[in-house]
CSV table of C-alpha atoms in Angstrom, one decimal:
chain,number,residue,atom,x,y,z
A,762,UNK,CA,11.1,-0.9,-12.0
A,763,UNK,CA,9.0,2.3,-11.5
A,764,UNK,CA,10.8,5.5,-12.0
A,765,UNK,CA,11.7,8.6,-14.4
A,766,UNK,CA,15.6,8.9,-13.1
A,767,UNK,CA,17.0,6.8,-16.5
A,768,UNK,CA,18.9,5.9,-18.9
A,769,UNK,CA,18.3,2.4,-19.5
A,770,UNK,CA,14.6,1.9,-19.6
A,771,UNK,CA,11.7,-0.5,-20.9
A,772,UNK,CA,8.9,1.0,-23.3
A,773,UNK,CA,5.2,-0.6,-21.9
A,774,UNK,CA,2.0,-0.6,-22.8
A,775,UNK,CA,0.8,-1.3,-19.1
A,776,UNK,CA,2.7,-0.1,-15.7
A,777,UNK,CA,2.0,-3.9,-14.7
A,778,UNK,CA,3.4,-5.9,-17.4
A,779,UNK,CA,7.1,-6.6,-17.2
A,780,UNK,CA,7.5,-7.9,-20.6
A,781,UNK,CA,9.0,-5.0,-23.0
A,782,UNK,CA,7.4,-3.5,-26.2
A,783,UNK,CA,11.3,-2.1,-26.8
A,784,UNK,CA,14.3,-1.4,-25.1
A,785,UNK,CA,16.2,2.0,-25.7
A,786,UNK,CA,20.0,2.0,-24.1
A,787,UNK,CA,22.6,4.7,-24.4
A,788,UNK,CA,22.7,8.2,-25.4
A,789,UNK,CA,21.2,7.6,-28.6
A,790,UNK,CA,17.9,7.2,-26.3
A,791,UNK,CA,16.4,10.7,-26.1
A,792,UNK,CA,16.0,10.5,-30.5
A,793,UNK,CA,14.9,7.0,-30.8
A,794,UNK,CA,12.7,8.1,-27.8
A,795,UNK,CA,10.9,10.5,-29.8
A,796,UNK,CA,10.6,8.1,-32.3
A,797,UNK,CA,9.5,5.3,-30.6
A,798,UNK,CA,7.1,6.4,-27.6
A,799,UNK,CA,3.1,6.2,-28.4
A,800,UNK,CA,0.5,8.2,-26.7
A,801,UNK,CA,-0.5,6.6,-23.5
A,802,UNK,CA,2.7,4.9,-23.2
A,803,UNK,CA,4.4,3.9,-20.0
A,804,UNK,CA,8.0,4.5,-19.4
A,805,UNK,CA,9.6,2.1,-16.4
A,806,UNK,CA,13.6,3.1,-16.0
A,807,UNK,CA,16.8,1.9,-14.0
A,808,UNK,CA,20.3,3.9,-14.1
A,809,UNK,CA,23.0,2.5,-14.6
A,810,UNK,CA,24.6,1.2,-11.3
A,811,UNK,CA,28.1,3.5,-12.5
A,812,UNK,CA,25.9,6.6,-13.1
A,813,UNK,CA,25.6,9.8,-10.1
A,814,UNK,CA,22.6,10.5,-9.3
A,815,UNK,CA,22.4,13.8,-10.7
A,816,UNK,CA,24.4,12.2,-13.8
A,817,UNK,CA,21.3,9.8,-14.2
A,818,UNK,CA,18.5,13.3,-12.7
A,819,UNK,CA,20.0,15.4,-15.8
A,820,UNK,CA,19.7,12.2,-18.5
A,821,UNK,CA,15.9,12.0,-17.8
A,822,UNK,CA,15.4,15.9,-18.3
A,823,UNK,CA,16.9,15.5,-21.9
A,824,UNK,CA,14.7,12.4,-22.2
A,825,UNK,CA,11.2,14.2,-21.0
A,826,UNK,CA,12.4,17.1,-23.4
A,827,UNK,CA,12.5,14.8,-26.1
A,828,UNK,CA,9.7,12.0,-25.3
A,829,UNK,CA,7.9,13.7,-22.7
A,830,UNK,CA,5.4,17.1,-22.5
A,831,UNK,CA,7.6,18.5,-25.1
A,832,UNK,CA,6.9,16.4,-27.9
A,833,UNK,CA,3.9,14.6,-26.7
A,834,UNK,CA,2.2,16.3,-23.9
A,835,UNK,CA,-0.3,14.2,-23.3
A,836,UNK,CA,1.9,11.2,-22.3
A,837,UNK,CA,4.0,13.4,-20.3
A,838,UNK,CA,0.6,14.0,-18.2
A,839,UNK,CA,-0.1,10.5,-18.2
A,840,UNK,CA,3.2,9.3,-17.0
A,841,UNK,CA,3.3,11.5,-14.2
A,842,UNK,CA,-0.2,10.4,-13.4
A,843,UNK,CA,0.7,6.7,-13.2
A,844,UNK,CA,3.7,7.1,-11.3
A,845,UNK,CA,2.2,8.9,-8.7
A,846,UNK,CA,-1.0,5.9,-9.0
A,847,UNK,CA,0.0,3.6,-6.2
A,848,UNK,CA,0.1,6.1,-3.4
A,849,UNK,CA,-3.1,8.9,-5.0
A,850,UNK,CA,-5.6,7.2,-2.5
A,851,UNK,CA,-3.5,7.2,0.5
A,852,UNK,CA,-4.7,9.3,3.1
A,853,UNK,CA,-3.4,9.6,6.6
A,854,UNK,CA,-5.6,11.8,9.5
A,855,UNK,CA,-3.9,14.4,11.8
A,856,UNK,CA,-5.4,12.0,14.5
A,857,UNK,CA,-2.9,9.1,13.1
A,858,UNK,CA,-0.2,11.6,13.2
A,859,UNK,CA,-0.8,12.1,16.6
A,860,UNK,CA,-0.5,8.8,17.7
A,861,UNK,CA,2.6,8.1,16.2
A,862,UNK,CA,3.7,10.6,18.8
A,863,UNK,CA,1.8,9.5,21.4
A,864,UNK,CA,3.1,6.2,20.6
A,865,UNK,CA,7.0,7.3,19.9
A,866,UNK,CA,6.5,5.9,16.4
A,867,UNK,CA,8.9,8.7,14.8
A,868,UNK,CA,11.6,7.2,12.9
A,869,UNK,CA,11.4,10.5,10.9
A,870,UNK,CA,12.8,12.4,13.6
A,871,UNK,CA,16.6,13.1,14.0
A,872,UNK,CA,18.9,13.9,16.5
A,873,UNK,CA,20.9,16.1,14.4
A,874,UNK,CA,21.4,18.9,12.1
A,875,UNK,CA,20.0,17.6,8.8
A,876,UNK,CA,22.8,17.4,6.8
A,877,UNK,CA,20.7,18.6,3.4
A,878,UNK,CA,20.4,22.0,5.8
A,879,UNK,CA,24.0,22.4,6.9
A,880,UNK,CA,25.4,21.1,3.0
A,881,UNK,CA,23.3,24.4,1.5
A,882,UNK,CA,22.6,26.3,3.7
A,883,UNK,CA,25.1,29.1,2.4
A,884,UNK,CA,22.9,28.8,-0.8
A,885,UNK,CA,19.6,29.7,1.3
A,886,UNK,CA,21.0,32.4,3.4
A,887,UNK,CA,22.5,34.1,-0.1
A,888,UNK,CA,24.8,36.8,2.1
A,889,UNK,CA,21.4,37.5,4.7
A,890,UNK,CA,21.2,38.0,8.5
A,891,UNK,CA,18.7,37.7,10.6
A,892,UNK,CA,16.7,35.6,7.8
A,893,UNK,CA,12.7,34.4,8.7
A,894,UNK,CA,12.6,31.0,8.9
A,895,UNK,CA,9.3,28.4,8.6
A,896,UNK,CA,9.2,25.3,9.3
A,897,UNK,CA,5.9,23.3,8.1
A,898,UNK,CA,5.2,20.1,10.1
A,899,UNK,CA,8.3,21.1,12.3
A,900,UNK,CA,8.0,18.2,14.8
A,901,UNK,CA,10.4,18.8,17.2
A,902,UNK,CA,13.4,19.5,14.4
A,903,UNK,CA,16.6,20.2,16.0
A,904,UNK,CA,17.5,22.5,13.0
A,905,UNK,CA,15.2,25.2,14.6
A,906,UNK,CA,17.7,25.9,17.4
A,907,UNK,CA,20.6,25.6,15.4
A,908,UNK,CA,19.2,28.3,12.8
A,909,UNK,CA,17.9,30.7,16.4
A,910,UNK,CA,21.3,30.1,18.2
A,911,UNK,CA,22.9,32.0,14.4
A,912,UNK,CA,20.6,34.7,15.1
A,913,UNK,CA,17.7,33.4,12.6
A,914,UNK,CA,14.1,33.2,14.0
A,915,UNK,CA,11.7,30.6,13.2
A,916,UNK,CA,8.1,29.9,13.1
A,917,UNK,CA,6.7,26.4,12.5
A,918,UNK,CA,3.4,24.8,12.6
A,919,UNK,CA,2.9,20.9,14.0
A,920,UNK,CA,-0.4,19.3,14.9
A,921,UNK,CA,1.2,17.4,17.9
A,922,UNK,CA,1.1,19.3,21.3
A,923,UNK,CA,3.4,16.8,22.2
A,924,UNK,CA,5.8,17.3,19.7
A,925,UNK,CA,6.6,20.6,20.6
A,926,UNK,CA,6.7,20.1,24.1
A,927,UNK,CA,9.0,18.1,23.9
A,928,UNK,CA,11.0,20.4,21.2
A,929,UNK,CA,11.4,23.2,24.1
A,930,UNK,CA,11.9,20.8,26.6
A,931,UNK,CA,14.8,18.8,25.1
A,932,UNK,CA,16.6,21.6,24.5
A,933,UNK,CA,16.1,23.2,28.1
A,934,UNK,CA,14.3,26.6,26.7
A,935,UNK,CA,11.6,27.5,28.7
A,936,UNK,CA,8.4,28.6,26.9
A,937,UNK,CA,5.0,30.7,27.4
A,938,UNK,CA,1.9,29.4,25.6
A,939,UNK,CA,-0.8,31.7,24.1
A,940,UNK,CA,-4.4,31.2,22.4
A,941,UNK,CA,-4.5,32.2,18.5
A,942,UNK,CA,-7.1,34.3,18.4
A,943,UNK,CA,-6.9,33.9,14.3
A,944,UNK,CA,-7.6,30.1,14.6
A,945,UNK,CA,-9.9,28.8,17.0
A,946,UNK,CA,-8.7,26.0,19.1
A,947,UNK,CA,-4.9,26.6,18.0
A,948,UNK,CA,-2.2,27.3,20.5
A,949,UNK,CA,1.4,28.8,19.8
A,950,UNK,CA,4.8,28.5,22.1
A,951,UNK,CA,7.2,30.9,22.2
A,952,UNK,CA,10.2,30.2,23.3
A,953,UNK,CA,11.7,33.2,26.4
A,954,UNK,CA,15.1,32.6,24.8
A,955,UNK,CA,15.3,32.2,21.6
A,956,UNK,CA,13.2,33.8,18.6
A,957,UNK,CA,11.2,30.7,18.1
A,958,UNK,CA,7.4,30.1,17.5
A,959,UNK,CA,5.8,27.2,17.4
A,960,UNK,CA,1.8,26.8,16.3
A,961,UNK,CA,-0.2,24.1,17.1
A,962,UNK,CA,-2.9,23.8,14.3
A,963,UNK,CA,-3.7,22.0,11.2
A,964,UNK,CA,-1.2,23.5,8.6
A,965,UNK,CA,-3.8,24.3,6.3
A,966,UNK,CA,-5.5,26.8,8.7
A,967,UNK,CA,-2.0,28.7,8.8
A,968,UNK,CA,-1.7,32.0,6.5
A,969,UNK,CA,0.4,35.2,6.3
A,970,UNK,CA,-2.1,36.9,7.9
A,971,UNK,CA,-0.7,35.3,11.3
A,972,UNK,CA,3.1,35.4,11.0
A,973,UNK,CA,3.4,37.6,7.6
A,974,UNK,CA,5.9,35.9,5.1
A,975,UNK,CA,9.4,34.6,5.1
A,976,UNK,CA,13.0,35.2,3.9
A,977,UNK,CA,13.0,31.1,4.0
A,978,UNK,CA,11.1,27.5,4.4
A,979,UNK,CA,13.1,24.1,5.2
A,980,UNK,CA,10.8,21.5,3.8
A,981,UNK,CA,12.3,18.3,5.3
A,982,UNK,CA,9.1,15.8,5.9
A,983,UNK,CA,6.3,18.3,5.1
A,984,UNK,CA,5.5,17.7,1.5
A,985,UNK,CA,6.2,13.7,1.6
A,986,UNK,CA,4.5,13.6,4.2
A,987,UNK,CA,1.0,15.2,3.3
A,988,UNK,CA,-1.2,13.1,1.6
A,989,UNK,CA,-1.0,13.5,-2.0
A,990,UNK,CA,-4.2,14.5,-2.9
A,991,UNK,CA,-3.4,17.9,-0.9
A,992,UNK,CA,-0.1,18.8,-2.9
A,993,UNK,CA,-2.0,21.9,-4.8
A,994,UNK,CA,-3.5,23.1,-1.9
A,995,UNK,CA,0.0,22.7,0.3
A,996,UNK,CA,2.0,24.0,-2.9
A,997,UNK,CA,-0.4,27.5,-3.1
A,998,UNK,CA,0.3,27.7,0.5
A,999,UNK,CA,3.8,27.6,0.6
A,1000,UNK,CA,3.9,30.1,-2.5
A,1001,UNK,CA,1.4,32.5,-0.3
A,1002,UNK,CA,4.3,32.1,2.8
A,1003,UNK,CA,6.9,33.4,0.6
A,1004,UNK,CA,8.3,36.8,0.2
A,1005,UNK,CA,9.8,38.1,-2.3
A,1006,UNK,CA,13.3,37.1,-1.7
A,1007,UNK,CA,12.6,33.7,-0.4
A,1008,UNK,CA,14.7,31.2,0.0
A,1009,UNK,CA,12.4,27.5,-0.5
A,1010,UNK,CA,14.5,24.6,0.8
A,1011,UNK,CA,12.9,21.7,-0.7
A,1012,UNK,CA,13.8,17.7,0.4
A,1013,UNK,CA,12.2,15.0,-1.7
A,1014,UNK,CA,12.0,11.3,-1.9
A,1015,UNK,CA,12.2,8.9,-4.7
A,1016,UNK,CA,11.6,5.1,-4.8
A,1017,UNK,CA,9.3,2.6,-6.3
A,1018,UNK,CA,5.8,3.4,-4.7
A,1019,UNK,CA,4.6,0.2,-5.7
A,1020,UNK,CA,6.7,-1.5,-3.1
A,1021,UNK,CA,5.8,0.8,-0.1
A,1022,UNK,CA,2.8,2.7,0.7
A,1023,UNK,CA,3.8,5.3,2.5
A,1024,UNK,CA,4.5,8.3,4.5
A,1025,UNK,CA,7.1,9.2,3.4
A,1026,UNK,CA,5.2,9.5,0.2
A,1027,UNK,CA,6.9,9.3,-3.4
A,1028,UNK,CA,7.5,12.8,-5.0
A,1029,UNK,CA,8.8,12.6,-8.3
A,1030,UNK,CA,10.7,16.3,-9.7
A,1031,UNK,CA,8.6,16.6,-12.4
A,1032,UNK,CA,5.5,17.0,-10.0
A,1033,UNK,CA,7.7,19.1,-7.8
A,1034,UNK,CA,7.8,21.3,-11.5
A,1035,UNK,CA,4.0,21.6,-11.9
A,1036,UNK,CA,3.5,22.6,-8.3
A,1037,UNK,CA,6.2,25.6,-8.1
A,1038,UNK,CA,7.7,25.7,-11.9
A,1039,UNK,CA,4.7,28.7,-12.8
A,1040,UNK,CA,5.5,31.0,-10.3
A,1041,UNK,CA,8.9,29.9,-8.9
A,1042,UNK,CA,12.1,29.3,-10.3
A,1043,UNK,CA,13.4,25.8,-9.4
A,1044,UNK,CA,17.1,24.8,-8.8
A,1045,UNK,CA,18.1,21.3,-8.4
A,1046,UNK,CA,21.2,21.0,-5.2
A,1047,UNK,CA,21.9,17.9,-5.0
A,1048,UNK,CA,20.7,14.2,-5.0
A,1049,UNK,CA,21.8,11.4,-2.8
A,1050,UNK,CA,21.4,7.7,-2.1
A,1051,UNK,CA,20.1,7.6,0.8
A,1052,UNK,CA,18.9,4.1,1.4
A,1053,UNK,CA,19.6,2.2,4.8
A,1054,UNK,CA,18.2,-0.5,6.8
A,1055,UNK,CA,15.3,1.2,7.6
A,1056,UNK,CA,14.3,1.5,3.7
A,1057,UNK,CA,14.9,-1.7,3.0
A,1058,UNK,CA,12.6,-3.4,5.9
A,1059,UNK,CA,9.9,-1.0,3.8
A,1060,UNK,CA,10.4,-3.2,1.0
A,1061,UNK,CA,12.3,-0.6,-1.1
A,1062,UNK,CA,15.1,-1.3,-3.5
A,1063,UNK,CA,16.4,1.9,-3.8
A,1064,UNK,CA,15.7,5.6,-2.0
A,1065,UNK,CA,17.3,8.7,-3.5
A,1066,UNK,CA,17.0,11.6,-1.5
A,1067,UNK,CA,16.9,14.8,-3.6
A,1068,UNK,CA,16.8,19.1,-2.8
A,1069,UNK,CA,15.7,22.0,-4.8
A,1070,UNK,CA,16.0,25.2,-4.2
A,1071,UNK,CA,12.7,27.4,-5.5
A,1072,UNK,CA,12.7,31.2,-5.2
A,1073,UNK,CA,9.5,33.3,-6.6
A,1074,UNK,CA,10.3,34.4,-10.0
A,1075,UNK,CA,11.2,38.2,-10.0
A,1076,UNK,CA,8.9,40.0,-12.1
């Protein structure tokens, strides 16, 4: 079992051996942990099935406090490091991504509201009106018209003309379509209704120099969905999008990458830390089961959905 969210856990010299060097159980753990844990150690974890998710989230903080970067640095790195092994390699083309939508292979896509969005969404609005809004990898997210019928505007970027199109379309709002000048090839829609923009380009040939920054990113299938050997590039990005009062919507996945390949990709909080934690302060909302059917014909055994909330620190 593959994961940091613990309290019961196994102590292994290899991340694929199942036989234990040592067991540490209960809330003694974090001091024997100190103890106990060897440089280049492996730690493989599994809550307890009566523990909350955020009961079991806040256990392994104290435990990485006490056997992690804190104590010994250099395991903390190497932990990290082999969790995120299994998936480091995987790479996935814009062309493949437009085929799933060519194809109508989106099983990411949802009809509805996303209820991470609606459940804090007081939290990234903070008492503002008339907030900015982007939306990386926006697909044709049905949170964008929710947030522009409040008053909000929004401006997302998705490689898939079709996507989009289909965006303004399902939602009867007529659109006018425009050359970027900054970014050869690229094309953005703007809605005649609503305060909607919508950029068709890679993501990574996006800047503030084209829309300026924003009062607030939702983050729901951008960052587990990149391929993981872009998460420093996407993560300076994101900071470079940000003004100063920004509100950074964050929605992560955890599960055992070894059993599933991804996209969605794996993305553990103590990576989401070392992308963000320097510059941003990081809060976490909430954490959910959020395994179904669809998860489980992946091969997982569990899927916790989790959201942070990262605003730039104030200086």
């Amino acid at each position: 079992m593959m994961n940091v969210r613990v309290s019961i856990f196994h102590i292994h010299n290899s991340p694929h051996t199942t036989r234990p060097r040592a067991v540490v159980i209960g809330s003694e753990a974090p001091r024997r942990l100190r103890r106990t844990v060897k440089k280049n150690t492996h730690i493989w974890m599994r809550p307890p099935r009566n523990w909350s998710a955020l009961e079991t989230l806040n256990y392994a903080q104290e435990l990485n406090r006490h056997g992690g970067t804190s104590h010994l640095p250099s395991w903390g790195q190497t932990n990290i490091t082999s969790m995120l092994a299994p998936q480091a390699d995987r790479v996935m083309t814009l062309g493949e991504w437009e085929d799933r939508w060519q194809e109508n292979r989106i099983g990411f896509h949802q009809s509805h509201v996303h209820k991470m969005l609606e459940n804090n969404f007081d939290k990234v609005l903070a008492g503002r009106t008339g907030v900015r809004f982007f939306f990386p990898l926006c697909g044709k997210a049905v949170d964008m018209k929710w947030l522009a019928d409040m008053g909000h505007s929004v401006v997302g970027v998705e490689i898939s003309e079709k996507a989009i199109q289909q965006f303004f379309e399902e939602n009867n709002m007529t659109y006018i379509e425009e050359p970027v000048p900054a970014i050869p090839g690229a094309k953005v829609y703007k809605s005649s209704e609503k305060n909607i923009s919508l950029y068709q380009c890679d993501l990574y040939n996006f800047s503030s120099s084209i829309e300026g920054q924003f009062g607030a990113i939702w983050d729901r299938g951008s960052l587990v969905a990149i391929n993981p050997k872009d998460r420093e590039k996407y993560a300076a990005l994101i900071i470079s999008l940000m003004a100063s009062d920004c509100r950074y919507l964050l929605d992560t996945l955890l599960y055992n990458p070894e059993l599933y390949k991804g996209p969605p990709f794996f993305v553990p909080d103590e990576q989401v830390t070392r992308l963000f934690g320097e510059r941003c302060d990081i809060e976490l909302l909430q954490s959910v089961d959020a395994m179904t059917d669809r998860q489980r014909a992946w091969g997982l055994d569990y899927l916790t959905e989790t959201v942070h909330l990262i605003s730039p620190k104030s200086n």
